[in-house]
């Protein structure tokens, strides 16, 4: 069942197009500072460790925007679970906005083309019924729009593939310096390994 989204809901496709063109979803962008994002959006929710044995990289979220940060407090990646049908995304000054996320491949392709974005289509033999439109908005940064051919495994294939997940990541991050144990805790586990 598709959740109902208010008719005045902000345009999610326009946000996706801006992400593909600029590599940023408002201030959520590769290399963004965790403390600066917290000032803009409010404190994030602690989503947990990425690896069991070390504190960093660590996941935090603002609404449904799940971001992964290195111990240097720089954003390394983020993802949006668009399969939910609607998402709550951070608003400047705090709070969340609700977006309807039902976007088809033809709608996405038309919007990307209109914005002058080129993409590469990536498929994997071992993952049938899925493909990714990958965009390079800036050097060493990738945006991926993962599409699926059906809503559920036991559902028939769709005439127009649907957006399932959106992600952003980069390739140029050098090794982080070791945290200084003399520094006070910044609230995000500065002294923890």
CSV table of C-alpha atoms in Angstrom, one decimal, residues 3-150:
chain,number,residue,atom,x,y,z
A,3,UNK,CA,1.3,5.9,1.9
A,4,UNK,CA,-0.6,9.1,1.2
A,5,UNK,CA,1.5,12.2,1.0
A,6,UNK,CA,-0.1,15.7,1.4
A,7,UNK,CA,-0.7,17.4,-1.9
A,8,UNK,CA,1.4,20.3,-0.6
A,9,UNK,CA,4.4,18.0,0.0
A,10,UNK,CA,7.7,19.4,-1.3
A,11,UNK,CA,9.0,18.2,-4.6
A,12,UNK,CA,11.3,15.3,-4.0
A,13,UNK,CA,12.2,14.9,-7.7
A,14,UNK,CA,13.6,18.5,-7.7
A,15,UNK,CA,15.7,17.6,-4.6
A,16,UNK,CA,17.1,14.5,-6.3
A,17,UNK,CA,17.9,16.5,-9.5
A,18,UNK,CA,19.8,19.1,-7.4
A,19,UNK,CA,21.7,16.3,-5.7
A,20,UNK,CA,22.7,14.8,-9.1
A,21,UNK,CA,23.7,18.2,-10.4
A,22,UNK,CA,25.6,19.5,-7.4
A,23,UNK,CA,26.5,16.5,-5.1
A,24,UNK,CA,24.5,18.1,-2.3
A,25,UNK,CA,21.1,17.6,-0.7
A,26,UNK,CA,20.9,21.1,0.9
A,27,UNK,CA,24.0,21.0,3.2
A,28,UNK,CA,24.3,17.2,3.2
A,29,UNK,CA,27.3,16.7,0.9
A,30,UNK,CA,30.5,14.7,0.8
A,31,UNK,CA,33.0,16.2,3.2
A,32,UNK,CA,30.4,18.2,5.2
A,33,UNK,CA,31.4,18.9,8.8
A,34,UNK,CA,29.3,17.0,11.5
A,35,UNK,CA,29.4,20.0,13.9
A,36,UNK,CA,28.3,22.4,11.2
A,37,UNK,CA,25.5,20.1,10.2
A,38,UNK,CA,24.4,19.9,13.8
A,39,UNK,CA,24.3,23.7,14.1
A,40,UNK,CA,22.2,23.8,10.9
A,41,UNK,CA,19.8,20.9,11.5
A,42,UNK,CA,20.1,20.2,15.2
A,43,UNK,CA,21.8,17.3,16.9
A,44,UNK,CA,21.6,14.1,14.8
A,45,UNK,CA,20.3,10.8,16.0
A,46,UNK,CA,23.1,8.3,16.8
A,47,UNK,CA,22.5,5.4,14.3
A,48,UNK,CA,25.4,3.4,15.6
A,49,UNK,CA,28.8,2.0,14.6
A,50,UNK,CA,29.6,0.9,11.1
A,51,UNK,CA,32.1,-1.7,12.4
A,52,UNK,CA,31.6,-3.6,15.6
A,53,UNK,CA,35.2,-3.0,16.9
A,54,UNK,CA,35.6,0.7,16.3
A,55,UNK,CA,33.7,3.8,16.9
A,56,UNK,CA,34.5,5.3,13.6
A,57,UNK,CA,33.2,5.4,10.9
A,58,UNK,CA,29.9,6.1,12.6
A,59,UNK,CA,26.4,6.6,11.4
A,60,UNK,CA,24.2,9.5,12.4
A,61,UNK,CA,20.8,10.6,10.9
A,62,UNK,CA,18.5,13.5,10.6
A,63,UNK,CA,15.1,12.0,10.0
A,64,UNK,CA,15.5,9.4,7.2
A,65,UNK,CA,18.8,10.8,5.9
A,66,UNK,CA,21.4,8.3,7.2
A,67,UNK,CA,25.0,9.8,7.0
A,68,UNK,CA,28.3,8.1,7.8
A,69,UNK,CA,31.1,10.2,9.2
A,70,UNK,CA,34.8,9.5,9.7
A,71,UNK,CA,36.5,10.3,13.0
A,72,UNK,CA,37.5,13.6,11.5
A,73,UNK,CA,33.8,14.4,11.6
A,74,UNK,CA,33.5,14.7,7.8
A,75,UNK,CA,30.6,13.1,5.9
A,76,UNK,CA,31.8,10.1,3.9
A,77,UNK,CA,28.4,8.9,2.5
A,78,UNK,CA,24.7,9.1,3.0
A,79,UNK,CA,21.7,7.2,1.8
A,80,UNK,CA,17.9,7.7,1.5
A,81,UNK,CA,15.6,4.7,1.7
A,82,UNK,CA,13.2,5.9,-0.9
A,83,UNK,CA,11.4,2.5,-1.0
A,84,UNK,CA,9.5,3.7,2.1
A,85,UNK,CA,7.2,5.8,-0.1
A,86,UNK,CA,7.8,8.9,2.0
A,87,UNK,CA,10.8,10.3,3.9
A,88,UNK,CA,11.4,12.9,6.5
A,89,UNK,CA,14.4,15.0,5.6
A,90,UNK,CA,16.1,17.7,7.6
A,91,UNK,CA,15.1,21.3,7.3
A,92,UNK,CA,17.5,24.3,7.9
A,93,UNK,CA,17.1,25.5,11.4
A,94,UNK,CA,15.9,22.1,12.6
A,95,UNK,CA,12.8,20.0,12.1
A,96,UNK,CA,11.9,17.7,9.3
A,97,UNK,CA,10.0,18.0,6.1
A,98,UNK,CA,8.0,15.1,4.6
A,99,UNK,CA,8.6,14.1,1.0
A,100,UNK,CA,6.7,11.6,-1.2
A,101,UNK,CA,9.4,9.4,-2.8
A,102,UNK,CA,7.5,7.6,-5.5
A,103,UNK,CA,9.7,8.3,-8.6
A,104,UNK,CA,9.8,6.3,-11.8
A,105,UNK,CA,12.8,5.8,-14.0
A,106,UNK,CA,11.3,7.8,-16.8
A,107,UNK,CA,10.5,10.7,-14.5
A,108,UNK,CA,14.0,10.6,-13.0
A,109,UNK,CA,15.7,10.3,-16.5
A,110,UNK,CA,13.7,13.2,-17.8
A,111,UNK,CA,14.6,15.4,-14.8
A,112,UNK,CA,18.3,14.5,-15.0
A,113,UNK,CA,18.4,15.1,-18.8
A,114,UNK,CA,16.6,18.5,-18.3
A,115,UNK,CA,19.3,19.5,-15.7
A,116,UNK,CA,22.1,18.5,-18.1
A,117,UNK,CA,23.2,15.5,-15.9
A,118,UNK,CA,24.8,12.5,-17.6
A,119,UNK,CA,24.8,9.1,-16.0
A,120,UNK,CA,26.1,5.6,-16.4
A,121,UNK,CA,23.7,2.7,-16.0
A,122,UNK,CA,25.2,0.0,-13.8
A,123,UNK,CA,23.8,-3.6,-13.6
A,124,UNK,CA,25.0,-6.7,-11.9
A,125,UNK,CA,24.4,-10.2,-13.2
A,126,UNK,CA,23.8,-11.6,-9.7
A,127,UNK,CA,21.1,-8.9,-8.9
A,128,UNK,CA,18.4,-9.3,-11.5
A,129,UNK,CA,15.6,-6.7,-11.5
A,130,UNK,CA,17.8,-3.9,-10.3
A,131,UNK,CA,19.9,-1.3,-11.9
A,132,UNK,CA,21.7,1.9,-10.9
A,133,UNK,CA,21.9,5.3,-12.6
A,134,UNK,CA,25.3,6.6,-11.4
A,135,UNK,CA,26.1,10.4,-11.7
A,136,UNK,CA,29.4,12.1,-11.1
A,137,UNK,CA,28.4,15.7,-10.0
A,138,UNK,CA,31.9,16.7,-8.9
A,139,UNK,CA,35.3,15.0,-9.2
A,140,UNK,CA,35.6,11.9,-6.9
A,141,UNK,CA,31.9,12.1,-5.8
A,142,UNK,CA,29.2,9.7,-6.9
A,143,UNK,CA,25.4,9.8,-6.6
A,144,UNK,CA,23.6,6.5,-7.2
A,145,UNK,CA,19.9,6.1,-7.9
A,146,UNK,CA,19.0,2.4,-7.5
A,147,UNK,CA,16.0,1.3,-9.4
A,148,UNK,CA,13.9,-1.9,-9.2
A,149,UNK,CA,11.6,-3.5,-11.6
A,150,UNK,CA,8.9,-4.5,-9.0
